[in-house]
Amino acid sequence: MKFNKTRNKVFGAIFIFIVVAAFFIMPTGYYLEVPGSAEDTSQFVKVDGKHDKKKGNLLLTTVGIVSGTPFTLLKSLGNNFETIYSQQDLMGDENSQEYFRVQQYYMKSATNNAVQAAYTKAGKPFTKKYLGVYVMDILDNSDFKKKLEIGDTITSINGYHFNNADQFIKYVRKQNKNSTVKISFTRDGKKKTASGKLVKLADTKRFGLGITLTDNTIAKGNPPTKINAGDIGGPSAGLMFTLQVYSQIANKDLKAGRTIAGTGTIAPDGTVGPIGGIEKKVYAASEQGATIFFAPDDPVTKEIKKYEPGYVNNYHLALNAAKKIHTKMKIVPVKNLNDAINYLEKTQQSK
């Protein structure tokens, strides 16, 4: 009898240990978006083979994505700088590997746009080379579902080479709906081919490959610029990379010894676009000691208000975040590259 009581206590202790351990470490299928890091862009950028050695910092900012456990999800409730997402909300139908590949494409696109915007502003020459169409998604009914992967770049179809995604789409539309097409593509630097039939595209009368695509290009400047962001993905570092590249190729000391952070996509013409998670990026920048933070001042149009009545633009979200953490960091609204450069040059003179 005594043995049974001892055994029950042991089993009970083991059970409690398993429950407690599960509370702290068991995945839930949910994720937390949290403040990430603020990284000096000079470490990622080389112009003419050299890093920027001027005093000060131009910081890109990130969010962190962590797997949610029962403990971390419960702890995040009421925290203004942690947001819970389901895997579907965060990644859609992509698995984690596909999601990472798409984020890497967004970063590559951002760095290409940064080169174009910076060189245009500095009046320096650059070239833009078309690589093909980048595969963003593959529909379940596509004949290429098991042949293509997200991240592949299609370079030709039936031997036809195209100069943009529109040409590719127009060529496919001209094909007989029952035809079989042969595509050439690259994956991880290796050339491959595949053949398949066209499929009916949902909610249309058209037939196609059944893929979501976008243009894949590379921009090269003179002097040469190389941007290697490592494992950082997404498009939101575009503005800060542009400022870093511009300061080097134009030989402008925009930093003047200051720690400057920011976020925002960049278009080749210098337009700055909104991003997600800006509150977490304000937090990360403040923690790193930034005194200036550039926030996209994206216009809130009637169309946006129609579909999302409660929409608040990036700049005002950043202002609210700064107030919550009582930071002295200046939140500066920017609509384009010129706004950021003009502000830095003006405040540099008034120091």
Coordinates of C-alpha atoms in Angstrom, one line a residue:
M1 CA 0.0 0.0 0.0
K2 CA 2.8 2.3 0.9
F3 CA 4.5 1.4 -2.4
N4 CA 1.4 2.4 -4.3
K5 CA 1.2 5.8 -2.6
T6 CA 4.9 6.4 -3.4
R7 CA 4.4 5.4 -7.0
N8 CA 1.4 7.7 -7.3
K9 CA 3.4 10.6 -5.9
V10 CA 6.1 10.0 -8.4
F11 CA 3.7 9.7 -11.3
G12 CA 1.9 12.8 -10.1
A13 CA 5.2 14.8 -9.9
I14 CA 6.1 13.6 -13.4
F15 CA 2.7 14.7 -14.7
I16 CA 2.9 18.1 -13.1
F17 CA 6.4 18.5 -14.5
I18 CA 5.2 17.7 -18.0
V19 CA 2.3 20.1 -17.7
V20 CA 4.5 22.9 -16.5
A21 CA 7.2 22.2 -19.1
A22 CA 4.5 22.2 -21.9
F23 CA 3.2 25.5 -20.6
F24 CA 6.6 27.1 -21.2
I25 CA 7.9 25.3 -24.3
M26 CA 5.0 23.7 -26.2
P27 CA 4.3 25.3 -29.7
T28 CA 0.8 26.5 -30.2
G29 CA 0.7 27.2 -33.9
Y30 CA 0.6 30.9 -33.1
Y31 CA 3.5 33.4 -33.4
L32 CA 4.5 36.6 -31.7
E33 CA 5.7 39.7 -33.5
V34 CA 8.0 41.5 -31.1
P35 CA 10.6 44.3 -31.3
G36 CA 13.6 43.1 -33.2
S37 CA 17.0 44.8 -33.7
A38 CA 18.4 48.1 -35.0
E39 CA 21.4 47.3 -37.2
D40 CA 23.9 49.7 -38.7
T41 CA 23.5 49.6 -42.5
S42 CA 27.2 50.3 -43.1
Q43 CA 28.1 46.7 -42.1
F44 CA 26.0 45.4 -45.0
V45 CA 27.0 47.9 -47.7
K46 CA 30.2 48.2 -49.7
V47 CA 30.8 50.9 -52.3
D48 CA 33.8 50.3 -54.5
G49 CA 34.7 47.5 -52.1
K50 CA 34.7 49.7 -49.0
H51 CA 32.5 50.1 -45.9
D52 CA 31.5 53.5 -44.7
K53 CA 33.8 54.6 -41.8
K54 CA 32.2 58.0 -41.0
K55 CA 31.1 58.6 -37.4
G56 CA 27.5 57.9 -36.6
N57 CA 25.0 55.3 -37.7
L58 CA 22.2 54.8 -40.2
L59 CA 20.1 52.0 -38.6
L60 CA 17.7 49.7 -40.3
T61 CA 15.1 48.3 -37.9
T62 CA 13.5 44.9 -37.8
V63 CA 10.7 43.0 -36.0
G64 CA 11.2 39.6 -34.4
I65 CA 9.0 36.6 -35.1
V66 CA 9.0 34.0 -32.4
S67 CA 7.0 30.8 -31.9
G68 CA 4.3 31.3 -29.3
T69 CA 4.1 29.0 -26.3
P70 CA 1.2 29.2 -23.8
F71 CA 3.4 31.1 -21.4
T72 CA 4.6 33.7 -24.0
L73 CA 1.2 34.2 -25.4
L74 CA -0.3 34.8 -22.0
K75 CA 2.5 37.1 -21.1
S76 CA 2.0 39.2 -24.2
L77 CA -1.6 40.1 -23.4
G78 CA -1.8 43.8 -22.8
N79 CA 1.7 44.4 -24.2
N80 CA 1.5 47.2 -26.8
F81 CA 4.7 46.0 -28.5
E82 CA 3.8 42.3 -28.9
T83 CA 1.2 41.1 -31.4
I84 CA -0.2 37.5 -31.7
Y85 CA -0.6 36.1 -35.2
S86 CA -1.8 32.7 -36.4
Q87 CA 0.4 30.9 -38.9
Q88 CA -2.2 31.6 -41.6
D89 CA -2.2 35.3 -40.8
L90 CA 1.6 35.4 -40.9
M91 CA 2.5 33.1 -43.7
G92 CA -0.8 32.4 -45.6
D93 CA -0.5 29.0 -47.3
E94 CA 3.3 29.1 -47.4
N95 CA 5.4 26.8 -45.2
S96 CA 8.2 28.4 -43.2
Q97 CA 10.8 27.7 -45.9
E98 CA 8.7 29.3 -48.7
Y99 CA 7.9 32.3 -46.4
F100 CA 11.6 32.8 -45.9
R101 CA 12.3 32.7 -49.6
V102 CA 9.7 35.3 -50.4
Q103 CA 11.1 37.5 -47.6
Q104 CA 14.5 37.2 -49.1
Y105 CA 13.1 38.2 -52.5
Y106 CA 11.5 41.3 -50.9
M107 CA 14.9 42.2 -49.5
K108 CA 16.7 41.7 -52.8
S109 CA 14.1 43.9 -54.5
A110 CA 14.5 46.5 -51.8
T111 CA 18.3 46.7 -52.3
N112 CA 17.9 46.9 -56.1
N113 CA 15.5 49.8 -55.7
A114 CA 17.8 51.4 -53.2
V115 CA 20.7 51.3 -55.7
Q116 CA 18.4 52.9 -58.4
A117 CA 17.0 55.6 -56.1
A118 CA 20.4 56.5 -54.6
Y119 CA 22.3 56.6 -57.9
T120 CA 19.5 58.6 -59.6
K121 CA 19.6 61.2 -56.7
A122 CA 23.4 61.4 -56.8
G123 CA 23.5 61.7 -60.7
K124 CA 25.6 58.5 -61.0
P125 CA 25.2 55.9 -63.8
F126 CA 23.6 52.5 -63.2
T127 CA 22.3 49.7 -65.3
K128 CA 19.2 47.5 -64.7
K129 CA 19.3 43.9 -65.9
Y130 CA 16.2 41.8 -66.3
L131 CA 16.5 38.2 -64.9
G132 CA 13.0 36.8 -65.5
V133 CA 9.8 36.4 -63.6
Y134 CA 10.1 35.4 -59.9
V135 CA 7.6 32.7 -58.8
M136 CA 5.8 34.0 -55.7
D137 CA 3.2 31.3 -55.4
I138 CA 1.9 28.2 -57.2
L139 CA -1.8 27.3 -57.3
D140 CA -2.9 23.9 -56.2
N141 CA -4.4 23.1 -59.6
S142 CA -1.2 24.1 -61.5
D143 CA 0.4 21.4 -63.6
F144 CA 3.7 22.9 -62.4
K145 CA 2.8 22.4 -58.7
K146 CA 5.5 19.7 -58.2
K147 CA 7.9 21.1 -60.8
L148 CA 8.3 24.7 -59.8
E149 CA 9.1 26.1 -56.3
I150 CA 8.5 29.5 -54.7
G151 CA 11.8 31.4 -55.4
D152 CA 12.4 30.0 -58.9
T153 CA 13.0 32.5 -61.7
I154 CA 11.5 31.7 -65.1
T155 CA 13.8 32.9 -67.9
S156 CA 11.9 31.7 -71.0
I157 CA 8.8 29.8 -72.2
N158 CA 8.9 27.7 -75.4
G159 CA 12.2 29.3 -76.1
Y160 CA 10.7 32.8 -76.0
H161 CA 12.6 35.3 -73.9
F162 CA 10.8 38.3 -72.5
N163 CA 11.8 41.6 -71.0
N164 CA 9.1 41.9 -68.3
A165 CA 6.2 40.1 -66.6
D166 CA 3.6 41.7 -68.9
Q167 CA 5.3 40.2 -72.0
F168 CA 5.4 36.8 -70.4
I169 CA 1.7 37.0 -69.5
K170 CA 0.7 38.2 -73.0
Y171 CA 2.6 35.4 -74.6
V172 CA 0.9 32.8 -72.4
R173 CA -2.6 34.3 -73.2
K174 CA -1.9 33.7 -76.9
Q175 CA -1.4 29.9 -76.4
N176 CA -4.1 27.3 -77.0
K177 CA -5.7 26.4 -73.8
N178 CA -5.0 22.7 -74.5
S179 CA -1.3 23.3 -75.3
T180 CA 1.7 22.1 -73.3
V181 CA 4.4 24.6 -72.7
K182 CA 8.1 24.2 -71.8
I183 CA 9.7 26.7 -69.4
S184 CA 13.4 27.3 -68.5
F185 CA 14.1 28.5 -65.0
T186 CA 16.8 28.9 -62.5
R187 CA 16.8 27.6 -58.9
D188 CA 19.7 28.4 -56.5
G189 CA 21.8 29.4 -59.5
K190 CA 21.2 26.1 -61.4
K191 CA 19.4 26.0 -64.8
K192 CA 16.4 23.7 -65.1
T193 CA 13.5 23.0 -67.5
A194 CA 9.9 21.7 -67.0
S195 CA 6.9 21.1 -69.2
G196 CA 3.2 21.2 -68.3
K197 CA -0.3 22.0 -69.4
L198 CA -2.1 25.3 -69.0
V199 CA -4.9 25.4 -66.4
K200 CA -8.0 27.6 -66.0
L201 CA -7.4 30.6 -63.8
A202 CA -9.9 31.1 -61.0
D203 CA -12.6 33.8 -61.6
T204 CA -11.5 34.3 -65.2
K205 CA -12.0 32.8 -68.6
R206 CA -8.3 32.7 -69.2
F207 CA -5.8 29.9 -69.0
G208 CA -2.2 30.1 -67.6
L209 CA 0.5 28.4 -65.7
G210 CA -1.3 28.8 -62.4
I211 CA 1.5 30.9 -60.7
T212 CA 1.7 34.2 -59.0
L213 CA 4.7 36.1 -60.4
T214 CA 6.6 39.4 -60.4
D215 CA 9.7 40.8 -62.2
N216 CA 13.1 39.8 -61.0
T217 CA 15.8 42.4 -61.8
I218 CA 19.3 43.4 -60.6
A219 CA 20.7 46.9 -60.6
K220 CA 24.4 47.7 -60.9
G221 CA 26.0 51.1 -60.4
N222 CA 29.2 52.9 -61.1
P223 CA 31.0 52.9 -58.7
P224 CA 29.9 49.4 -57.9
T225 CA 27.7 48.8 -54.8
K226 CA 27.2 45.5 -53.0
I227 CA 24.5 45.1 -50.4
N228 CA 24.4 41.8 -48.4
A229 CA 21.7 41.8 -45.7
G230 CA 22.4 38.2 -44.7
D231 CA 19.3 36.6 -43.1
I232 CA 17.3 39.9 -42.8
G233 CA 14.3 39.7 -45.1
G234 CA 11.4 41.9 -46.2
P235 CA 11.3 45.2 -48.0
S236 CA 11.2 47.6 -45.1
A237 CA 14.9 48.5 -45.0
G238 CA 14.7 50.1 -48.4
L239 CA 14.8 53.7 -47.2
M240 CA 17.8 53.2 -44.8
F241 CA 19.8 51.3 -47.4
T242 CA 19.2 54.1 -49.9
L243 CA 20.5 56.7 -47.4
Q244 CA 23.5 54.6 -46.7
V245 CA 24.3 54.1 -50.4
Y246 CA 23.7 57.7 -51.3
S247 CA 25.9 59.0 -48.6
Q248 CA 28.8 56.9 -49.8
I249 CA 28.5 57.4 -53.6
A250 CA 27.8 61.2 -53.2
N251 CA 30.4 61.5 -50.5
K252 CA 27.9 63.2 -48.2
D253 CA 28.2 62.9 -44.4
L254 CA 24.5 62.7 -43.6
K255 CA 25.1 61.1 -40.2
A256 CA 27.4 63.8 -38.8
G257 CA 28.1 61.6 -35.8
R258 CA 24.4 61.0 -35.1
T259 CA 22.5 57.7 -34.6
I260 CA 19.7 57.8 -37.1
A261 CA 17.1 55.0 -37.5
G262 CA 14.0 54.5 -39.7
T263 CA 12.0 52.2 -41.9
G264 CA 10.0 52.2 -45.1
T265 CA 10.0 50.6 -48.5
I266 CA 11.7 52.5 -51.4
A267 CA 10.7 52.7 -55.0
P268 CA 13.2 53.4 -57.8
D269 CA 11.9 57.0 -58.0
G270 CA 12.5 57.5 -54.3
T271 CA 9.0 57.2 -53.1
V272 CA 8.8 55.8 -49.5
G273 CA 6.1 53.3 -48.7
P274 CA 4.5 52.0 -45.5
I275 CA 5.5 48.8 -43.7
G276 CA 4.2 46.6 -40.9
G277 CA 5.2 46.5 -37.2
I278 CA 6.4 50.1 -37.1
E279 CA 5.6 50.3 -33.3
K280 CA 8.1 47.5 -32.6
K281 CA 10.7 49.2 -34.8
V282 CA 10.3 52.5 -32.9
Y283 CA 11.0 50.5 -29.7
A284 CA 14.1 48.8 -31.1
A285 CA 15.5 52.1 -32.4
S286 CA 15.0 53.9 -29.1
E287 CA 16.7 51.0 -27.2
Q288 CA 19.7 51.4 -29.5
G289 CA 20.0 55.1 -28.7
A290 CA 18.7 56.6 -32.0
T291 CA 17.8 60.3 -31.8
I292 CA 16.0 60.4 -35.2
F293 CA 13.5 58.0 -36.6
F294 CA 12.2 58.3 -40.2
A295 CA 8.6 57.0 -40.5
P296 CA 6.7 56.7 -43.9
D297 CA 4.0 59.4 -44.1
D298 CA 1.8 57.4 -46.4
P299 CA -1.4 59.2 -47.6
V300 CA -4.7 58.0 -46.2
T301 CA -6.9 58.0 -49.3
K302 CA -10.7 57.8 -49.5
E303 CA -10.4 54.4 -51.0
I304 CA -8.3 53.2 -48.0
K305 CA -10.8 54.7 -45.6
K306 CA -13.6 52.9 -47.4
Y307 CA -12.2 49.5 -47.0
E308 CA -10.4 50.1 -43.7
P309 CA -12.2 52.9 -41.8
G310 CA -9.9 52.7 -38.8
Y311 CA -6.6 52.9 -40.8
V312 CA -3.8 54.9 -39.2
N313 CA -0.8 55.7 -41.3
N314 CA 2.8 54.7 -40.3
Y315 CA 3.9 58.2 -39.1
H316 CA 1.0 58.5 -36.6
L317 CA 1.5 54.9 -35.4
A318 CA 5.2 55.7 -34.8
L319 CA 4.2 58.9 -33.0
N320 CA 1.9 57.0 -30.7
A321 CA 4.5 54.3 -30.0
A322 CA 7.1 57.0 -29.1
K323 CA 4.7 58.5 -26.6
K324 CA 4.1 55.2 -25.0
I325 CA 7.7 54.5 -24.3
H326 CA 8.5 58.2 -23.4
T327 CA 11.4 58.4 -25.8
K328 CA 13.2 61.6 -26.7
M329 CA 13.8 60.3 -30.2
K330 CA 12.4 62.6 -32.9
I331 CA 9.8 61.0 -35.2
V332 CA 10.2 62.5 -38.7
P333 CA 7.6 62.0 -41.4
V334 CA 8.9 61.2 -44.9
K335 CA 7.1 60.7 -48.2
N336 CA 10.2 60.3 -50.3
L337 CA 14.0 60.1 -50.3
N338 CA 14.4 63.9 -50.6
D339 CA 12.4 64.4 -47.4
A340 CA 14.9 62.3 -45.5
I341 CA 18.0 63.8 -47.1
N342 CA 16.8 67.4 -46.7
Y343 CA 16.0 66.9 -43.0
L344 CA 19.4 65.4 -42.3
E345 CA 21.2 68.2 -44.1
K346 CA 19.1 70.9 -42.5
T347 CA 19.5 69.5 -39.0
Q348 CA 23.2 68.9 -39.6
Q349 CA 23.7 72.6 -40.3
S350 CA 21.8 73.7 -37.2
K351 CA 23.8 71.5 -34.8

